């Protein structure tokens, strides 16, 4: 079972303090490499609004190789952050 249809909660806020869109699939855990396609989300909201709507989502499960690859790429990205800011400055 690679594709699973689940209900989800969609939260969108566009205010002076926040600009975000979050979705929470109901009754399923999302793992590394999994993809989530959200259906029924509003395409735009007015400035100053915050809305919460129900929709559906298609969860596409990653293969075993896809999970390992996502984990490895995540670790490599984290290691890149360690290099930032720890090199000595050159004299001007």
PDB file of N, CA and C in Angstrom:
ATOM      1  N   UNK A   1       0.842  -1.182   0.000  1.00  0.00           N
ATOM      2  CA  UNK A   1       0.000   0.000   0.000  1.00  0.00           C
ATOM      3  C   UNK A   1       0.892   1.252   0.000  1.00  0.00           C
ATOM      4  N   UNK A   2       1.154   1.811  -1.181  1.00  0.00           N
ATOM      5  CA  UNK A   2       2.013   2.986  -1.285  1.00  0.00           C
ATOM      6  C   UNK A   2       1.249   4.284  -1.190  1.00  0.00           C
ATOM      7  N   UNK A   3       0.005   4.335  -1.669  1.00  0.00           N
ATOM      8  CA  UNK A   3      -0.803   5.562  -1.629  1.00  0.00           C
ATOM      9  C   UNK A   3      -1.955   5.371  -0.648  1.00  0.00           C
ATOM     10  N   UNK A   4      -2.104   6.348   0.247  1.00  0.00           N
ATOM     11  CA  UNK A   4      -3.149   6.268   1.251  1.00  0.00           C
ATOM     12  C   UNK A   4      -3.884   7.609   1.273  1.00  0.00           C
ATOM     13  N   UNK A   5      -5.206   7.568   1.173  1.00  0.00           N
ATOM     14  CA  UNK A   5      -6.039   8.764   1.272  1.00  0.00           C
ATOM     15  C   UNK A   5      -6.465   8.937   2.732  1.00  0.00           C
ATOM     16  N   UNK A   6      -6.216  10.135   3.289  1.00  0.00           N
ATOM     17  CA  UNK A   6      -6.578  10.397   4.685  1.00  0.00           C
ATOM     18  C   UNK A   6      -7.191  11.796   4.793  1.00  0.00           C
ATOM     19  N   UNK A   7      -8.050  12.010   5.787  1.00  0.00           N
ATOM     20  CA  UNK A   7      -8.513  13.373   6.045  1.00  0.00           C
ATOM     21  C   UNK A   7      -7.391  14.185   6.683  1.00  0.00           C
ATOM     22  N   UNK A   8      -7.451  15.501   6.510  1.00  0.00           N
ATOM     23  CA  UNK A   8      -6.419  16.343   7.122  1.00  0.00           C
ATOM     24  C   UNK A   8      -7.004  17.687   7.518  1.00  0.00           C
ATOM     25  N   UNK A   9      -6.338  18.340   8.451  1.00  0.00           N
ATOM     26  CA  UNK A   9      -6.688  19.680   8.887  1.00  0.00           C
ATOM     27  C   UNK A   9      -5.706  20.642   8.240  1.00  0.00           C
ATOM     28  N   UNK A  10      -6.230  21.703   7.615  1.00  0.00           N
ATOM     29  CA  UNK A  10      -5.396  22.689   6.927  1.00  0.00           C
ATOM     30  C   UNK A  10      -5.537  24.016   7.660  1.00  0.00           C
ATOM     31  N   UNK A  11      -4.416  24.581   8.094  1.00  0.00           N
ATOM     32  CA  UNK A  11      -4.415  25.880   8.773  1.00  0.00           C
ATOM     33  C   UNK A  11      -3.600  26.857   7.938  1.00  0.00           C
ATOM     34  N   UNK A  12      -4.192  28.016   7.644  1.00  0.00           N
ATOM     35  CA  UNK A  12      -3.509  29.052   6.874  1.00  0.00           C
ATOM     36  C   UNK A  12      -3.697  30.376   7.598  1.00  0.00           C
ATOM     37  N   UNK A  13      -2.609  31.131   7.738  1.00  0.00           N
ATOM     38  CA  UNK A  13      -2.686  32.452   8.371  1.00  0.00           C
ATOM     39  C   UNK A  13      -1.854  33.437   7.567  1.00  0.00           C
ATOM     40  N   UNK A  14      -2.463  34.613   7.307  1.00  0.00           N
ATOM     41  CA  UNK A  14      -1.763  35.689   6.617  1.00  0.00           C
ATOM     42  C   UNK A  14      -2.093  36.981   7.356  1.00  0.00           C
ATOM     43  N   UNK A  15      -1.284  37.290   8.372  1.00  0.00           N
ATOM     44  CA  UNK A  15      -1.472  38.472   9.205  1.00  0.00           C
ATOM     45  C   UNK A  15      -0.156  39.228   9.280  1.00  0.00           C
ATOM     46  N   UNK A  16      -0.153  40.425   9.884  1.00  0.00           N
ATOM     47  CA  UNK A  16       1.123  41.141  10.037  1.00  0.00           C
ATOM     48  C   UNK A  16       2.145  40.368  10.870  1.00  0.00           C
ATOM     49  N   UNK A  17       1.678  39.494  11.772  1.00  0.00           N
ATOM     50  CA  UNK A  17       2.596  38.738  12.623  1.00  0.00           C
ATOM     51  C   UNK A  17       3.055  37.431  11.985  1.00  0.00           C
ATOM     52  N   UNK A  18       2.184  36.773  11.216  1.00  0.00           N
ATOM     53  CA  UNK A  18       2.482  35.429  10.719  1.00  0.00           C
ATOM     54  C   UNK A  18       2.069  35.263   9.263  1.00  0.00           C
ATOM     55  N   UNK A  19       2.809  34.432   8.567  1.00  0.00           N
ATOM     56  CA  UNK A  19       2.452  33.981   7.231  1.00  0.00           C
ATOM     57  C   UNK A  19       2.834  32.510   7.166  1.00  0.00           C
ATOM     58  N   UNK A  20       1.840  31.622   7.212  1.00  0.00           N
ATOM     59  CA  UNK A  20       2.143  30.194   7.194  1.00  0.00           C
ATOM     60  C   UNK A  20       0.967  29.393   6.668  1.00  0.00           C
ATOM     61  N   UNK A  21       1.275  28.167   6.271  1.00  0.00           N
ATOM     62  CA  UNK A  21       0.267  27.179   5.893  1.00  0.00           C
ATOM     63  C   UNK A  21       0.748  25.838   6.418  1.00  0.00           C
ATOM     64  N   UNK A  22      -0.059  25.197   7.239  1.00  0.00           N
ATOM     65  CA  UNK A  22       0.277  23.897   7.831  1.00  0.00           C
ATOM     66  C   UNK A  22      -0.836  22.913   7.534  1.00  0.00           C
ATOM     67  N   UNK A  23      -0.474  21.668   7.389  1.00  0.00           N
ATOM     68  CA  UNK A  23      -1.482  20.620   7.281  1.00  0.00           C
ATOM     69  C   UNK A  23      -1.105  19.482   8.218  1.00  0.00           C
ATOM     70  N   UNK A  24      -2.111  18.852   8.802  1.00  0.00           N
ATOM     71  CA  UNK A  24      -1.911  17.740   9.708  1.00  0.00           C
ATOM     72  C   UNK A  24      -2.740  16.557   9.227  1.00  0.00           C
ATOM     73  N   UNK A  25      -2.103  15.551   8.611  1.00  0.00           N
ATOM     74  CA  UNK A  25      -2.852  14.346   8.223  1.00  0.00           C
ATOM     75  C   UNK A  25      -3.341  13.618   9.468  1.00  0.00           C
ATOM     76  N   UNK A  26      -4.571  13.148   9.433  1.00  0.00           N
ATOM     77  CA  UNK A  26      -5.185  12.497  10.588  1.00  0.00           C
ATOM     78  C   UNK A  26      -4.957  10.986  10.556  1.00  0.00           C
ATOM     79  N   UNK A  27      -4.514  10.425  11.680  1.00  0.00           N
ATOM     80  CA  UNK A  27      -4.437   8.980  11.842  1.00  0.00           C
ATOM     81  C   UNK A  27      -3.302   8.288  11.108  1.00  0.00           C
ATOM     82  N   UNK A  28      -2.241   9.011  10.768  1.00  0.00           N
ATOM     83  CA  UNK A  28      -1.119   8.388  10.059  1.00  0.00           C
ATOM     84  C   UNK A  28       0.168   9.101  10.449  1.00  0.00           C
ATOM     85  N   UNK A  29       1.238   8.345  10.565  1.00  0.00           N
ATOM     86  CA  UNK A  29       2.551   8.928  10.836  1.00  0.00           C
ATOM     87  C   UNK A  29       3.290   9.111   9.520  1.00  0.00           C
ATOM     88  N   UNK A  30       3.896  10.286   9.353  1.00  0.00           N
ATOM     89  CA  UNK A  30       4.662  10.586   8.153  1.00  0.00           C
ATOM     90  C   UNK A  30       6.128  10.309   8.464  1.00  0.00           C
ATOM     91  N   UNK A  31       6.780   9.535   7.608  1.00  0.00           N
ATOM     92  CA  UNK A  31       8.172   9.172   7.822  1.00  0.00           C
ATOM     93  C   UNK A  31       9.101   9.864   6.838  1.00  0.00           C
ATOM     94  N   UNK A  32      10.410   9.691   7.002  1.00  0.00           N
ATOM     95  CA  UNK A  32      11.377  10.293   6.090  1.00  0.00           C
ATOM     96  C   UNK A  32      11.147   9.811   4.660  1.00  0.00           C
ATOM     97  N   UNK A  33      11.116  10.752   3.724  1.00  0.00           N
ATOM     98  CA  UNK A  33      10.947  10.407   2.321  1.00  0.00           C
ATOM     99  C   UNK A  33       9.506  10.296   1.864  1.00  0.00           C
ATOM    100  N   UNK A  34       8.545  10.265   2.791  1.00  0.00           N
ATOM    101  CA  UNK A  34       7.136  10.212   2.406  1.00  0.00           C
ATOM    102  C   UNK A  34       6.730  11.556   1.800  1.00  0.00           C
ATOM    103  N   UNK A  35       5.793  11.520   0.864  1.00  0.00           N
ATOM    104  CA  UNK A  35       5.267  12.740   0.252  1.00  0.00           C
ATOM    105  C   UNK A  35       3.793  12.870   0.609  1.00  0.00           C
ATOM    106  N   UNK A  36       3.355  14.123   0.781  1.00  0.00           N
ATOM    107  CA  UNK A  36       1.961  14.396   1.122  1.00  0.00           C
ATOM    108  C   UNK A  36       1.405  15.389   0.103  1.00  0.00           C
ATOM    109  N   UNK A  37       0.342  14.996  -0.586  1.00  0.00           N
ATOM    110  CA  UNK A  37      -0.355  15.872  -1.519  1.00  0.00           C
ATOM    111  C   UNK A  37      -1.676  16.274  -0.878  1.00  0.00           C
ATOM    112  N   UNK A  38      -1.897  17.571  -0.698  1.00  0.00           N
ATOM    113  CA  UNK A  38      -3.085  18.077  -0.022  1.00  0.00           C
ATOM    114  C   UNK A  38      -4.124  18.484  -1.066  1.00  0.00           C
ATOM    115  N   UNK A  39      -5.356  18.033  -0.890  1.00  0.00           N
ATOM    116  CA  UNK A  39      -6.460  18.355  -1.801  1.00  0.00           C
ATOM    117  C   UNK A  39      -7.482  19.211  -1.051  1.00  0.00           C
ATOM    118  N   UNK A  40      -8.029  20.195  -1.723  1.00  0.00           N
ATOM    119  CA  UNK A  40      -9.102  20.999  -1.129  1.00  0.00           C
ATOM    120  C   UNK A  40      -8.633  22.172  -0.306  1.00  0.00           C
ATOM    121  N   UNK A  41      -7.351  22.554  -0.423  1.00  0.00           N
ATOM    122  CA  UNK A  41      -6.859  23.710   0.326  1.00  0.00           C
ATOM    123  C   UNK A  41      -7.229  24.992  -0.422  1.00  0.00           C
ATOM    124  N   UNK A  42      -7.611  26.053   0.300  1.00  0.00           N
ATOM    125  CA  UNK A  42      -7.896  27.331  -0.362  1.00  0.00           C
ATOM    126  C   UNK A  42      -6.648  27.854  -1.059  1.00  0.00           C
ATOM    127  N   UNK A  43      -6.821  28.464  -2.221  1.00  0.00           N
ATOM    128  CA  UNK A  43      -5.658  28.950  -2.961  1.00  0.00           C
ATOM    129  C   UNK A  43      -5.192  30.317  -2.487  1.00  0.00           C
ATOM    130  N   UNK A  44      -6.085  31.097  -1.867  1.00  0.00           N
ATOM    131  CA  UNK A  44      -5.658  32.380  -1.303  1.00  0.00           C
ATOM    132  C   UNK A  44      -6.634  32.800  -0.214  1.00  0.00           C
ATOM    133  N   UNK A  45      -6.119  33.615   0.694  1.00  0.00           N
ATOM    134  CA  UNK A  45      -6.973  34.190   1.735  1.00  0.00           C
ATOM    135  C   UNK A  45      -6.634  35.670   1.832  1.00  0.00           C
ATOM    136  N   UNK A  46      -7.555  36.431   2.382  1.00  0.00           N
ATOM    137  CA  UNK A  46      -7.331  37.872   2.514  1.00  0.00           C
ATOM    138  C   UNK A  46      -6.286  38.158   3.592  1.00  0.00           C
ATOM    139  N   UNK A  47      -5.592  39.279   3.424  1.00  0.00           N
ATOM    140  CA  UNK A  47      -4.624  39.702   4.421  1.00  0.00           C
ATOM    141  C   UNK A  47      -5.356  39.978   5.733  1.00  0.00           C
ATOM    142  N   UNK A  48      -4.790  39.459   6.819  1.00  0.00           N
ATOM    143  CA  UNK A  48      -5.389  39.627   8.144  1.00  0.00           C
ATOM    144  C   UNK A  48      -6.238  38.439   8.578  1.00  0.00           C
ATOM    145  N   UNK A  49      -6.411  37.461   7.699  1.00  0.00           N
ATOM    146  CA  UNK A  49      -7.248  36.302   8.020  1.00  0.00           C
ATOM    147  C   UNK A  49      -6.427  35.116   8.499  1.00  0.00           C
ATOM    148  N   UNK A  50      -7.096  34.283   9.302  1.00  0.00           N
ATOM    149  CA  UNK A  50      -6.561  32.992   9.734  1.00  0.00           C
ATOM    150  C   UNK A  50      -7.702  32.004   9.601  1.00  0.00           C
ATOM    151  N   UNK A  51      -7.497  30.925   8.813  1.00  0.00           N
ATOM    152  CA  UNK A  51      -8.572  29.967   8.603  1.00  0.00           C
ATOM    153  C   UNK A  51      -8.095  28.551   8.916  1.00  0.00           C
ATOM    154  N   UNK A  52      -9.041  27.714   9.297  1.00  0.00           N
ATOM    155  CA  UNK A  52      -8.810  26.282   9.504  1.00  0.00           C
ATOM    156  C   UNK A  52      -9.924  25.548   8.765  1.00  0.00           C
ATOM    157  N   UNK A  53      -9.536  24.683   7.832  1.00  0.00           N
ATOM    158  CA  UNK A  53     -10.515  23.919   7.054  1.00  0.00           C
ATOM    159  C   UNK A  53     -10.124  22.450   7.054  1.00  0.00           C
ATOM    160  N   UNK A  54     -11.113  21.612   6.749  1.00  0.00           N
ATOM    161  CA  UNK A  54     -10.856  20.180   6.600  1.00  0.00           C
ATOM    162  C   UNK A  54     -10.694  19.866   5.124  1.00  0.00           C
ATOM    163  N   UNK A  55      -9.780  18.958   4.807  1.00  0.00           N
ATOM    164  CA  UNK A  55      -9.558  18.539   3.436  1.00  0.00           C
ATOM    165  C   UNK A  55      -9.131  17.079   3.425  1.00  0.00           C
ATOM    166  N   UNK A  56      -8.618  16.647   2.298  1.00  0.00           N
ATOM    167  CA  UNK A  56      -8.080  15.296   2.197  1.00  0.00           C
ATOM    168  C   UNK A  56      -6.637  15.390   1.728  1.00  0.00           C
ATOM    169  N   UNK A  57      -5.883  14.352   2.023  1.00  0.00           N
ATOM    170  CA  UNK A  57      -4.482  14.292   1.613  1.00  0.00           C
ATOM    171  C   UNK A  57      -4.167  12.893   1.111  1.00  0.00           C
ATOM    172  N   UNK A  58      -3.306  12.835   0.128  1.00  0.00           N
ATOM    173  CA  UNK A  58      -2.791  11.563  -0.361  1.00  0.00           C
ATOM    174  C   UNK A  58      -1.373  11.426   0.158  1.00  0.00           C
ATOM    175  N   UNK A  59      -1.115  10.402   0.952  1.00  0.00           N
ATOM    176  CA  UNK A  59       0.223  10.130   1.470  1.00  0.00           C
ATOM    177  C   UNK A  59       0.843   9.063   0.588  1.00  0.00           C
ATOM    178  N   UNK A  60       2.005   9.385   0.014  1.00  0.00           N
ATOM    179  CA  UNK A  60       2.731   8.440  -0.835  1.00  0.00           C
ATOM    180  C   UNK A  60       3.936   7.967  -0.030  1.00  0.00           C
ATOM    181  N   UNK A  61       3.910   6.712   0.342  1.00  0.00           N
ATOM    182  CA  UNK A  61       4.965   6.143   1.183  1.00  0.00           C
ATOM    183  C   UNK A  61       6.262   5.978   0.400  1.00  0.00           C
ATOM    184  N   UNK A  62       7.372   6.276   1.047  1.00  0.00           N
ATOM    185  CA  UNK A  62       8.692   6.094   0.445  1.00  0.00           C
ATOM    186  C   UNK A  62       9.076   4.622   0.471  1.00  0.00           C
ATOM    187  N   UNK A  63       9.923   4.252  -0.465  1.00  0.00           N
ATOM    188  CA  UNK A  63      10.481   2.901  -0.460  1.00  0.00           C
ATOM    189  C   UNK A  63      11.556   2.828   0.616  1.00  0.00           C
ATOM    190  N   UNK A  64      12.073   1.650   0.878  1.00  0.00           N
ATOM    191  CA  UNK A  64      13.148   1.499   1.872  1.00  0.00           C
ATOM    192  C   UNK A  64      14.374   2.316   1.449  1.00  0.00           C
ATOM    193  N   UNK A  65      14.710   2.271   0.157  1.00  0.00           N
ATOM    194  CA  UNK A  65      15.839   3.062  -0.329  1.00  0.00           C
ATOM    195  C   UNK A  65      15.553   4.554  -0.184  1.00  0.00           C
ATOM    196  N   UNK A  66      14.323   4.975  -0.463  1.00  0.00           N
ATOM    197  CA  UNK A  66      13.946   6.379  -0.335  1.00  0.00           C
ATOM    198  C   UNK A  66      14.078   6.876   1.092  1.00  0.00           C
ATOM    199  N   UNK A  67      13.725   6.042   2.061  1.00  0.00           N
ATOM    200  CA  UNK A  67      13.863   6.426   3.476  1.00  0.00           C
ATOM    201  C   UNK A  67      15.331   6.581   3.869  1.00  0.00           C
ATOM    202  N   UNK A  68      16.153   5.635   3.431  1.00  0.00           N
ATOM    203  CA  UNK A  68      17.590   5.712   3.735  1.00  0.00           C
ATOM    204  C   UNK A  68      18.203   6.945   3.077  1.00  0.00           C
ATOM    205  N   UNK A  69      17.827   7.197   1.818  1.00  0.00           N
ATOM    206  CA  UNK A  69      18.355   8.350   1.091  1.00  0.00           C
ATOM    207  C   UNK A  69      17.950   9.661   1.787  1.00  0.00           C
ATOM    208  N   UNK A  70      16.692   9.805   2.182  1.00  0.00           N
ATOM    209  CA  UNK A  70      16.228  11.014   2.862  1.00  0.00           C
ATOM    210  C   UNK A  70      16.979  11.223   4.174  1.00  0.00           C
ATOM    211  N   UNK A  71      17.225  10.152   4.899  1.00  0.00           N
ATOM    212  CA  UNK A  71      17.966  10.251   6.167  1.00  0.00           C
ATOM    213  C   UNK A  71      19.414  10.690   5.910  1.00  0.00           C
ATOM    214  N   UNK A  72      20.059  10.098   4.905  1.00  0.00           N
ATOM    215  CA  UNK A  72      21.450  10.439   4.584  1.00  0.00           C
ATOM    216  C   UNK A  72      21.573  11.887   4.120  1.00  0.00           C
ATOM    217  N   UNK A  73      20.675  12.335   3.262  1.00  0.00           N
ATOM    218  CA  UNK A  73      20.718  13.721   2.776  1.00  0.00           C
ATOM    219  C   UNK A  73      20.478  14.691   3.926  1.00  0.00           C
ATOM    220  N   UNK A  74      19.585  14.354   4.833  1.00  0.00           N
ATOM    221  CA  UNK A  74      19.344  15.192   5.996  1.00  0.00           C
ATOM    222  C   UNK A  74      20.582  15.328   6.875  1.00  0.00           C
ATOM    223  N   UNK A  75      21.291  14.224   7.083  1.00  0.00           N
ATOM    224  CA  UNK A  75      22.528  14.282   7.876  1.00  0.00           C
ATOM    225  C   UNK A  75      23.598  15.119   7.189  1.00  0.00           C
ATOM    226  N   UNK A  76      23.736  14.956   5.869  1.00  0.00           N
ATOM    227  CA  UNK A  76      24.733  15.747   5.144  1.00  0.00           C
ATOM    228  C   UNK A  76      24.417  17.232   5.214  1.00  0.00           C
ATOM    229  N   UNK A  77      23.139  17.588   5.127  1.00  0.00           N
ATOM    230  CA  UNK A  77      22.742  18.989   5.238  1.00  0.00           C
ATOM    231  C   UNK A  77      23.053  19.535   6.622  1.00  0.00           C
ATOM    232  N   UNK A  78      22.864  18.718   7.637  1.00  0.00           N
ATOM    233  CA  UNK A  78      23.175  19.138   8.998  1.00  0.00           C
ATOM    234  C   UNK A  78      24.678  19.362   9.162  1.00  0.00           C
ATOM    235  N   UNK A  79      25.487  18.474   8.605  1.00  0.00           N
ATOM    236  CA  UNK A  79      26.939  18.612   8.708  1.00  0.00           C
ATOM    237  C   UNK A  79      27.425  19.873   7.999  1.00  0.00           C
ATOM    238  N   UNK A  80      26.751  20.305   6.939  1.00  0.00           N
ATOM    239  CA  UNK A  80      27.119  21.545   6.257  1.00  0.00           C
ATOM    240  C   UNK A  80      26.986  22.732   7.186  1.00  0.00           C
ATOM    241  N   UNK A  81      26.001  22.705   8.072  1.00  0.00           N
ATOM    242  CA  UNK A  81      25.803  23.818   8.994  1.00  0.00           C
ATOM    243  C   UNK A  81      26.965  23.966   9.968  1.00  0.00           C
ATOM    244  N   UNK A  82      27.653  22.883  10.281  1.00  0.00           N
ATOM    245  CA  UNK A  82      28.773  22.956  11.209  1.00  0.00           C
ATOM    246  C   UNK A  82      29.927  23.770  10.641  1.00  0.00           C
ATOM    247  N   UNK A  83      30.069  23.834   9.321  1.00  0.00           N
ATOM    248  CA  UNK A  83      31.158  24.566   8.689  1.00  0.00           C
ATOM    249  C   UNK A  83      30.962  26.073   8.715  1.00  0.00           C
ATOM    250  N   UNK A  84      29.743  26.524   8.888  1.00  0.00           N
ATOM    251  CA  UNK A  84      29.443  27.950   8.818  1.00  0.00           C
ATOM    252  C   UNK A  84      29.920  28.644  10.099  1.00  0.00           C
ATOM    253  N   UNK A  85      30.721  29.688   9.942  1.00  0.00           N
ATOM    254  CA  UNK A  85      31.107  30.524  11.056  1.00  0.00           C
ATOM    255  C   UNK A  85      32.265  30.028  11.909  1.00  0.00           C
ATOM    256  N   UNK A  86      32.911  28.906  11.559  1.00  0.00           N
ATOM    257  CA  UNK A  86      33.989  28.415  12.379  1.00  0.00           C
ATOM    258  C   UNK A  86      35.346  28.515  11.693  1.00  0.00           C
ATOM    259  N   UNK A  87      35.397  29.222  10.568  1.00  0.00           N
ATOM    260  CA  UNK A  87      36.668  29.405   9.879  1.00  0.00           C
ATOM    261  C   UNK A  87      37.245  30.762  10.274  1.00  0.00           C
ATOM    262  N   UNK A  88      38.580  30.850  10.432  1.00  0.00           N
ATOM    263  CA  UNK A  88      39.175  32.113  10.864  1.00  0.00           C
ATOM    264  C   UNK A  88      39.012  33.219   9.804  1.00  0.00           C
ATOM    265  N   UNK A  89      38.859  34.456  10.291  1.00  0.00           N
ATOM    266  CA  UNK A  89      38.741  35.593   9.382  1.00  0.00           C
ATOM    267  C   UNK A  89      40.107  35.927   8.809  1.00  0.00           C
ATOM    268  N   UNK A  90      40.115  36.353   7.586  1.00  0.00           N
ATOM    269  CA  UNK A  90      41.372  36.794   6.972  1.00  0.00           C
ATOM    270  C   UNK A  90      41.659  38.239   7.399  1.00  0.00           C
ATOM    271  N   UNK A  91      42.923  38.562   7.537  1.00  0.00           N
ATOM    272  CA  UNK A  91      43.305  39.931   7.919  1.00  0.00           C
ATOM    273  C   UNK A  91      43.069  40.860   6.730  1.00  0.00           C
ATOM    274  N   UNK A  92      42.561  42.051   7.032  1.00  0.00           N
ATOM    275  CA  UNK A  92      42.322  43.034   5.954  1.00  0.00           C
ATOM    276  C   UNK A  92      43.470  43.935   5.785  1.00  0.00           C
TER     277      UNK A  92
END
